[in-house]
């Protein structure tokens, strides 16, 4: 008897055990954002003045919003169905065009229009697709997606007006567009006549959102590894360049450790078990992962600066990118871990790391510190955080040392 053809996959996922697995298509989609993060890192390396920092922040916020909303969409939409696959591939193409325009998005001419137009097309088009996908099986979710689409429509005129306005006007208008979009979730996407979002609209797989966010952290960490390896490969090995290479790698490894050793796992467990997974995903993953990723991207810029000029004192750009990036990273991570702490406490290890980094910045501004030495001291601050936190999660250091006879209990 011939095998019967398999039924076509539905448009929406069937969450089994509350968890939706990340698919190969989603990982393929993420490859474009590897390129986008590289583009932003290079932009910040070239435009390292205060204006360039603001422009890079605007570009990063737009890229993050495009990615995280697609991650939310695939929490409901089934990537194994043909229509959803086509939507993802179309979103991937739009994201690729968006990434290509990043280096010249603030220049006069075509690139700004292309950036604004592609971004609006991606956000509005994907959200309207979700309105259609959810219309039958999840009408409440479809109505919610319509509200979200209208918020994107409301911000679109400011994107296009900014593209047509040079200089500070573009920064102001694009900043206003982002303020509208980032304010949407906080206002529960309230729309006159359509109401506002409720907890029932965000019946998500918490584990899926947690896994997607952790994968984006890996993308950002990968940028630092690529910068370090490619720059070192093109230079002649010297003692300063080897020391810089090791300092950059150790810094990336410690950031991975601090995020993934316990934080990512505990966050995933917390959101997977919580009845209000949507609320947690909005705060801990949609908003609080922004500074985590942004800080990592800034450290990649520091890696590029250090590997390009490993000799001599630490320049202000290196100080700002290395220590500033780590301060942003640890601040975001501390707030993220506080979100699932039983007592809502900020981790003391992270606060100690922040104090060390601020002290290091002040010292570097007063006394010249070799560039490699500054990077190494930044890694020492991260090492303190990692060791402190690891000991805290594994019973504390005093009991461990006492069991080994190294100190008295």
PDB file of C-alpha atoms in Angstrom, residues 18-242:
ATOM      1  CA  UNK A  18       5.441  24.993  26.007  1.00  0.00           C
ATOM      2  CA  UNK A  19       8.568  25.109  23.846  1.00  0.00           C
ATOM      3  CA  UNK A  20       8.942  25.854  20.142  1.00  0.00           C
ATOM      4  CA  UNK A  21      12.234  24.649  18.699  1.00  0.00           C
ATOM      5  CA  UNK A  22      14.447  27.060  16.784  1.00  0.00           C
ATOM      6  CA  UNK A  23      14.479  25.949  13.135  1.00  0.00           C
ATOM      7  CA  UNK A  24      17.224  25.894  10.530  1.00  0.00           C
ATOM      8  CA  UNK A  25      15.420  28.650   8.627  1.00  0.00           C
ATOM      9  CA  UNK A  26      15.639  30.943  11.651  1.00  0.00           C
ATOM     10  CA  UNK A  27      19.364  30.238  11.939  1.00  0.00           C
ATOM     11  CA  UNK A  28      19.746  30.924   8.211  1.00  0.00           C
ATOM     12  CA  UNK A  29      17.881  34.206   8.685  1.00  0.00           C
ATOM     13  CA  UNK A  30      20.304  35.176  11.457  1.00  0.00           C
ATOM     14  CA  UNK A  31      23.249  35.036   9.052  1.00  0.00           C
ATOM     15  CA  UNK A  32      22.162  38.377   7.594  1.00  0.00           C
ATOM     16  CA  UNK A  33      22.385  39.903  11.047  1.00  0.00           C
ATOM     17  CA  UNK A  34      25.936  38.639  11.427  1.00  0.00           C
ATOM     18  CA  UNK A  35      26.670  40.922   8.476  1.00  0.00           C
ATOM     19  CA  UNK A  36      24.570  43.741   9.978  1.00  0.00           C
ATOM     20  CA  UNK A  37      26.469  43.625  13.281  1.00  0.00           C
ATOM     21  CA  UNK A  38      29.751  43.733  11.348  1.00  0.00           C
ATOM     22  CA  UNK A  39      28.520  46.787   9.446  1.00  0.00           C
ATOM     23  CA  UNK A  40      27.573  48.607  12.653  1.00  0.00           C
ATOM     24  CA  UNK A  41      30.893  47.701  14.267  1.00  0.00           C
ATOM     25  CA  UNK A  42      32.806  49.078  11.278  1.00  0.00           C
ATOM     26  CA  UNK A  43      30.613  52.203  11.223  1.00  0.00           C
ATOM     27  CA  UNK A  44      31.394  52.916  14.873  1.00  0.00           C
ATOM     28  CA  UNK A  45      35.101  52.257  14.324  1.00  0.00           C
ATOM     29  CA  UNK A  46      35.188  54.847  11.513  1.00  0.00           C
ATOM     30  CA  UNK A  47      32.809  57.354  13.161  1.00  0.00           C
ATOM     31  CA  UNK A  48      34.128  57.326  16.731  1.00  0.00           C
ATOM     32  CA  UNK A  49      33.158  60.926  17.603  1.00  0.00           C
ATOM     33  CA  UNK A  50      30.055  61.731  19.735  1.00  0.00           C
ATOM     34  CA  UNK A  51      27.877  62.317  16.650  1.00  0.00           C
ATOM     35  CA  UNK A  52      29.007  59.007  15.180  1.00  0.00           C
ATOM     36  CA  UNK A  53      28.153  57.294  18.461  1.00  0.00           C
ATOM     37  CA  UNK A  54      24.591  58.641  18.331  1.00  0.00           C
ATOM     38  CA  UNK A  55      24.244  57.637  14.678  1.00  0.00           C
ATOM     39  CA  UNK A  56      25.553  54.134  15.408  1.00  0.00           C
ATOM     40  CA  UNK A  57      23.090  53.835  18.293  1.00  0.00           C
ATOM     41  CA  UNK A  58      20.186  54.717  15.971  1.00  0.00           C
ATOM     42  CA  UNK A  59      21.316  52.139  13.416  1.00  0.00           C
ATOM     43  CA  UNK A  60      21.740  49.491  16.102  1.00  0.00           C
ATOM     44  CA  UNK A  61      18.307  50.155  17.597  1.00  0.00           C
ATOM     45  CA  UNK A  62      16.699  49.815  14.163  1.00  0.00           C
ATOM     46  CA  UNK A  63      18.538  46.571  13.405  1.00  0.00           C
ATOM     47  CA  UNK A  64      17.696  45.126  16.819  1.00  0.00           C
ATOM     48  CA  UNK A  65      14.012  46.025  16.418  1.00  0.00           C
ATOM     49  CA  UNK A  66      13.869  44.420  12.976  1.00  0.00           C
ATOM     50  CA  UNK A  67      15.438  41.225  14.299  1.00  0.00           C
ATOM     51  CA  UNK A  68      13.552  40.893  17.588  1.00  0.00           C
ATOM     52  CA  UNK A  69      10.155  41.427  15.955  1.00  0.00           C
ATOM     53  CA  UNK A  70      10.944  38.679  13.466  1.00  0.00           C
ATOM     54  CA  UNK A  71      11.923  36.441  16.384  1.00  0.00           C
ATOM     55  CA  UNK A  72       8.564  37.185  18.004  1.00  0.00           C
ATOM     56  CA  UNK A  73       6.770  36.454  14.711  1.00  0.00           C
ATOM     57  CA  UNK A  74       8.369  33.012  14.385  1.00  0.00           C
ATOM     58  CA  UNK A  75       7.306  32.217  17.920  1.00  0.00           C
ATOM     59  CA  UNK A  76       3.807  31.896  16.467  1.00  0.00           C
ATOM     60  CA  UNK A  77       4.315  31.410  12.725  1.00  0.00           C
ATOM     61  CA  UNK A  78       5.452  27.947  11.639  1.00  0.00           C
ATOM     62  CA  UNK A  79       8.671  28.153   9.569  1.00  0.00           C
ATOM     63  CA  UNK A  80       7.941  24.693   8.157  1.00  0.00           C
ATOM     64  CA  UNK A  81       4.930  26.000   6.222  1.00  0.00           C
ATOM     65  CA  UNK A  82       5.580  27.351   2.726  1.00  0.00           C
ATOM     66  CA  UNK A  83       3.955  30.798   3.181  1.00  0.00           C
ATOM     67  CA  UNK A  84       5.950  31.447   6.359  1.00  0.00           C
ATOM     68  CA  UNK A  85       9.138  30.269   4.675  1.00  0.00           C
ATOM     69  CA  UNK A  86       8.553  32.684   1.822  1.00  0.00           C
ATOM     70  CA  UNK A  87       7.897  35.501   4.299  1.00  0.00           C
ATOM     71  CA  UNK A  88      11.129  34.693   6.160  1.00  0.00           C
ATOM     72  CA  UNK A  89      13.155  34.647   2.953  1.00  0.00           C
ATOM     73  CA  UNK A  90      11.609  37.952   1.864  1.00  0.00           C
ATOM     74  CA  UNK A  91      12.410  39.414   5.294  1.00  0.00           C
ATOM     75  CA  UNK A  92      15.923  38.055   4.939  1.00  0.00           C
ATOM     76  CA  UNK A  93      16.353  39.805   1.591  1.00  0.00           C
ATOM     77  CA  UNK A  94      15.038  43.071   3.032  1.00  0.00           C
ATOM     78  CA  UNK A  95      17.364  42.699   6.020  1.00  0.00           C
ATOM     79  CA  UNK A  96      20.312  42.156   3.682  1.00  0.00           C
ATOM     80  CA  UNK A  97      19.492  45.351   1.777  1.00  0.00           C
ATOM     81  CA  UNK A  98      19.076  47.133   5.109  1.00  0.00           C
ATOM     82  CA  UNK A  99      22.489  45.917   6.276  1.00  0.00           C
ATOM     83  CA  UNK A 100      24.140  47.012   3.023  1.00  0.00           C
ATOM     84  CA  UNK A 101      22.867  50.573   3.452  1.00  0.00           C
ATOM     85  CA  UNK A 102      24.133  50.948   7.039  1.00  0.00           C
ATOM     86  CA  UNK A 103      27.598  52.463   6.348  1.00  0.00           C
ATOM     87  CA  UNK A 104      26.103  55.360   4.348  1.00  0.00           C
ATOM     88  CA  UNK A 105      22.692  55.692   6.005  1.00  0.00           C
ATOM     89  CA  UNK A 106      23.576  59.165   7.296  1.00  0.00           C
ATOM     90  CA  UNK A 107      25.177  60.340   4.053  1.00  0.00           C
ATOM     91  CA  UNK A 108      23.271  62.552   1.581  1.00  0.00           C
ATOM     92  CA  UNK A 109      21.604  60.749  -1.284  1.00  0.00           C
ATOM     93  CA  UNK A 110      20.089  57.390  -2.082  1.00  0.00           C
ATOM     94  CA  UNK A 111      21.323  55.281   0.838  1.00  0.00           C
ATOM     95  CA  UNK A 112      19.229  57.097   3.444  1.00  0.00           C
ATOM     96  CA  UNK A 113      16.035  56.649   1.400  1.00  0.00           C
ATOM     97  CA  UNK A 114      16.902  52.996   0.782  1.00  0.00           C
ATOM     98  CA  UNK A 115      17.518  52.437   4.497  1.00  0.00           C
ATOM     99  CA  UNK A 116      14.280  54.094   5.606  1.00  0.00           C
ATOM    100  CA  UNK A 117      12.165  52.516   2.875  1.00  0.00           C
ATOM    101  CA  UNK A 118      13.529  49.012   3.386  1.00  0.00           C
ATOM    102  CA  UNK A 119      13.157  49.233   7.146  1.00  0.00           C
ATOM    103  CA  UNK A 120       9.526  50.368   6.963  1.00  0.00           C
ATOM    104  CA  UNK A 121       8.714  47.754   4.318  1.00  0.00           C
ATOM    105  CA  UNK A 122      10.235  45.021   6.489  1.00  0.00           C
ATOM    106  CA  UNK A 123       8.462  46.004   9.702  1.00  0.00           C
ATOM    107  CA  UNK A 124       5.050  46.767   8.214  1.00  0.00           C
ATOM    108  CA  UNK A 125       5.080  43.925   5.669  1.00  0.00           C
ATOM    109  CA  UNK A 126       6.041  41.244   8.181  1.00  0.00           C
ATOM    110  CA  UNK A 127       3.463  42.441  10.708  1.00  0.00           C
ATOM    111  CA  UNK A 128       0.644  42.526   8.141  1.00  0.00           C
ATOM    112  CA  UNK A 129       1.634  39.012   7.101  1.00  0.00           C
ATOM    113  CA  UNK A 130       1.177  37.958  10.736  1.00  0.00           C
ATOM    114  CA  UNK A 131      -2.287  39.563  10.719  1.00  0.00           C
ATOM    115  CA  UNK A 132      -3.172  37.227   7.852  1.00  0.00           C
ATOM    116  CA  UNK A 133      -1.483  34.145   9.350  1.00  0.00           C
ATOM    117  CA  UNK A 134      -3.274  34.435  12.702  1.00  0.00           C
ATOM    118  CA  UNK A 135      -6.686  35.519  11.410  1.00  0.00           C
ATOM    119  CA  UNK A 136      -8.445  32.129  11.756  1.00  0.00           C
ATOM    120  CA  UNK A 137      -6.763  30.181  14.527  1.00  0.00           C
ATOM    121  CA  UNK A 138      -5.753  33.133  16.695  1.00  0.00           C
ATOM    122  CA  UNK A 139      -8.089  36.080  15.920  1.00  0.00           C
ATOM    123  CA  UNK A 140      -7.134  37.881  19.114  1.00  0.00           C
ATOM    124  CA  UNK A 141      -3.476  37.681  18.122  1.00  0.00           C
ATOM    125  CA  UNK A 142      -4.342  38.865  14.606  1.00  0.00           C
ATOM    126  CA  UNK A 143      -6.053  41.926  16.059  1.00  0.00           C
ATOM    127  CA  UNK A 144      -2.983  42.574  18.184  1.00  0.00           C
ATOM    128  CA  UNK A 145      -0.735  42.370  15.115  1.00  0.00           C
ATOM    129  CA  UNK A 146      -2.961  44.914  13.390  1.00  0.00           C
ATOM    130  CA  UNK A 147      -2.401  47.302  16.290  1.00  0.00           C
ATOM    131  CA  UNK A 148       1.361  46.750  16.020  1.00  0.00           C
ATOM    132  CA  UNK A 149       1.265  47.387  12.268  1.00  0.00           C
ATOM    133  CA  UNK A 150      -0.493  50.703  12.868  1.00  0.00           C
ATOM    134  CA  UNK A 151       2.247  51.764  15.284  1.00  0.00           C
ATOM    135  CA  UNK A 152       4.818  51.036  12.570  1.00  0.00           C
ATOM    136  CA  UNK A 153       2.709  53.003  10.091  1.00  0.00           C
ATOM    137  CA  UNK A 154       2.690  55.917  12.553  1.00  0.00           C
ATOM    138  CA  UNK A 155       6.501  55.965  12.721  1.00  0.00           C
ATOM    139  CA  UNK A 156       7.039  55.599   8.946  1.00  0.00           C
ATOM    140  CA  UNK A 157       6.600  59.312   8.030  1.00  0.00           C
ATOM    141  CA  UNK A 158       9.419  60.211  10.408  1.00  0.00           C
ATOM    142  CA  UNK A 159      11.725  57.646   8.791  1.00  0.00           C
ATOM    143  CA  UNK A 160      11.082  59.096   5.329  1.00  0.00           C
ATOM    144  CA  UNK A 161      11.216  62.704   6.522  1.00  0.00           C
ATOM    145  CA  UNK A 162      14.517  61.961   8.230  1.00  0.00           C
ATOM    146  CA  UNK A 163      15.911  60.392   5.071  1.00  0.00           C
ATOM    147  CA  UNK A 164      15.126  63.623   3.221  1.00  0.00           C
ATOM    148  CA  UNK A 165      16.668  65.805   5.944  1.00  0.00           C
ATOM    149  CA  UNK A 166      20.460  66.035   6.332  1.00  0.00           C
ATOM    150  CA  UNK A 167      22.559  66.324   9.465  1.00  0.00           C
ATOM    151  CA  UNK A 168      21.062  66.786  12.910  1.00  0.00           C
ATOM    152  CA  UNK A 169      17.539  66.826  11.477  1.00  0.00           C
ATOM    153  CA  UNK A 170      17.904  63.233  10.332  1.00  0.00           C
ATOM    154  CA  UNK A 171      19.154  62.168  13.751  1.00  0.00           C
ATOM    155  CA  UNK A 172      16.211  63.900  15.450  1.00  0.00           C
ATOM    156  CA  UNK A 173      13.541  62.518  13.105  1.00  0.00           C
ATOM    157  CA  UNK A 174      14.876  58.972  13.110  1.00  0.00           C
ATOM    158  CA  UNK A 175      15.240  59.166  16.878  1.00  0.00           C
ATOM    159  CA  UNK A 176      11.584  60.202  17.097  1.00  0.00           C
ATOM    160  CA  UNK A 177      10.568  57.284  14.853  1.00  0.00           C
ATOM    161  CA  UNK A 178      12.408  54.869  17.140  1.00  0.00           C
ATOM    162  CA  UNK A 179      10.861  56.472  20.223  1.00  0.00           C
ATOM    163  CA  UNK A 180       7.405  55.765  18.777  1.00  0.00           C
ATOM    164  CA  UNK A 181       8.284  52.156  17.983  1.00  0.00           C
ATOM    165  CA  UNK A 182      10.025  51.434  21.276  1.00  0.00           C
ATOM    166  CA  UNK A 183       7.182  53.071  23.156  1.00  0.00           C
ATOM    167  CA  UNK A 184       4.617  50.793  21.519  1.00  0.00           C
ATOM    168  CA  UNK A 185       5.047  47.779  23.821  1.00  0.00           C
ATOM    169  CA  UNK A 186       5.157  50.041  26.891  1.00  0.00           C
ATOM    170  CA  UNK A 187       1.828  51.576  25.802  1.00  0.00           C
ATOM    171  CA  UNK A 188       0.444  48.069  25.097  1.00  0.00           C
ATOM    172  CA  UNK A 189       0.045  49.145  21.451  1.00  0.00           C
ATOM    173  CA  UNK A 190      -3.047  51.131  22.319  1.00  0.00           C
ATOM    174  CA  UNK A 191      -4.965  52.259  19.201  1.00  0.00           C
ATOM    175  CA  UNK A 192      -8.237  54.242  19.290  1.00  0.00           C
ATOM    176  CA  UNK A 193     -11.066  51.960  18.239  1.00  0.00           C
ATOM    177  CA  UNK A 194      -8.933  48.798  18.483  1.00  0.00           C
ATOM    178  CA  UNK A 195      -8.128  48.878  22.181  1.00  0.00           C
ATOM    179  CA  UNK A 196      -4.831  47.693  23.663  1.00  0.00           C
ATOM    180  CA  UNK A 197      -2.887  44.486  24.048  1.00  0.00           C
ATOM    181  CA  UNK A 198      -3.594  42.138  26.929  1.00  0.00           C
ATOM    182  CA  UNK A 199      -1.681  39.260  28.476  1.00  0.00           C
ATOM    183  CA  UNK A 200      -3.757  36.821  26.409  1.00  0.00           C
ATOM    184  CA  UNK A 201      -2.303  38.323  23.226  1.00  0.00           C
ATOM    185  CA  UNK A 202       1.201  37.182  24.188  1.00  0.00           C
ATOM    186  CA  UNK A 203       0.748  33.436  24.678  1.00  0.00           C
ATOM    187  CA  UNK A 204       4.275  32.592  23.592  1.00  0.00           C
ATOM    188  CA  UNK A 205       6.864  29.867  23.965  1.00  0.00           C
ATOM    189  CA  UNK A 206       9.193  31.484  26.475  1.00  0.00           C
ATOM    190  CA  UNK A 207      11.974  29.014  25.791  1.00  0.00           C
ATOM    191  CA  UNK A 208      11.963  29.940  22.093  1.00  0.00           C
ATOM    192  CA  UNK A 209      12.407  33.671  22.782  1.00  0.00           C
ATOM    193  CA  UNK A 210      15.164  32.941  25.304  1.00  0.00           C
ATOM    194  CA  UNK A 211      17.021  30.729  22.842  1.00  0.00           C
ATOM    195  CA  UNK A 212      16.691  33.257  20.020  1.00  0.00           C
ATOM    196  CA  UNK A 213      18.057  36.065  22.210  1.00  0.00           C
ATOM    197  CA  UNK A 214      21.016  33.961  23.348  1.00  0.00           C
ATOM    198  CA  UNK A 215      21.809  33.170  19.712  1.00  0.00           C
ATOM    199  CA  UNK A 216      21.950  36.886  18.934  1.00  0.00           C
ATOM    200  CA  UNK A 217      24.383  37.335  21.825  1.00  0.00           C
ATOM    201  CA  UNK A 218      26.565  34.702  20.144  1.00  0.00           C
ATOM    202  CA  UNK A 219      26.351  36.645  16.873  1.00  0.00           C
ATOM    203  CA  UNK A 220      27.640  39.765  18.637  1.00  0.00           C
ATOM    204  CA  UNK A 221      30.420  37.839  20.390  1.00  0.00           C
ATOM    205  CA  UNK A 222      31.419  36.360  17.052  1.00  0.00           C
ATOM    206  CA  UNK A 223      32.101  39.841  15.683  1.00  0.00           C
ATOM    207  CA  UNK A 224      34.836  40.356  18.268  1.00  0.00           C
ATOM    208  CA  UNK A 225      36.386  36.989  17.425  1.00  0.00           C
ATOM    209  CA  UNK A 226      36.364  37.765  13.688  1.00  0.00           C
ATOM    210  CA  UNK A 227      37.897  41.213  14.222  1.00  0.00           C
ATOM    211  CA  UNK A 228      40.602  39.828  16.489  1.00  0.00           C
ATOM    212  CA  UNK A 229      41.519  36.921  14.235  1.00  0.00           C
ATOM    213  CA  UNK A 230      41.420  38.772  10.921  1.00  0.00           C
ATOM    214  CA  UNK A 231      43.448  41.747  12.167  1.00  0.00           C
ATOM    215  CA  UNK A 232      46.069  39.558  13.811  1.00  0.00           C
ATOM    216  CA  UNK A 233      46.364  37.392  10.690  1.00  0.00           C
ATOM    217  CA  UNK A 234      47.203  40.456   8.584  1.00  0.00           C
ATOM    218  CA  UNK A 235      49.903  41.775  10.942  1.00  0.00           C
ATOM    219  CA  UNK A 236      53.431  40.686  11.760  1.00  0.00           C
ATOM    220  CA  UNK A 237      53.515  38.837  15.096  1.00  0.00           C
ATOM    221  CA  UNK A 238      55.182  40.989  17.732  1.00  0.00           C
ATOM    222  CA  UNK A 239      55.092  40.801  21.505  1.00  0.00           C
ATOM    223  CA  UNK A 240      52.549  43.679  21.773  1.00  0.00           C
ATOM    224  CA  UNK A 241      50.341  42.250  19.003  1.00  0.00           C
ATOM    225  CA  UNK A 242      50.384  38.778  20.585  1.00  0.00           C
TER     226      UNK A 242
END
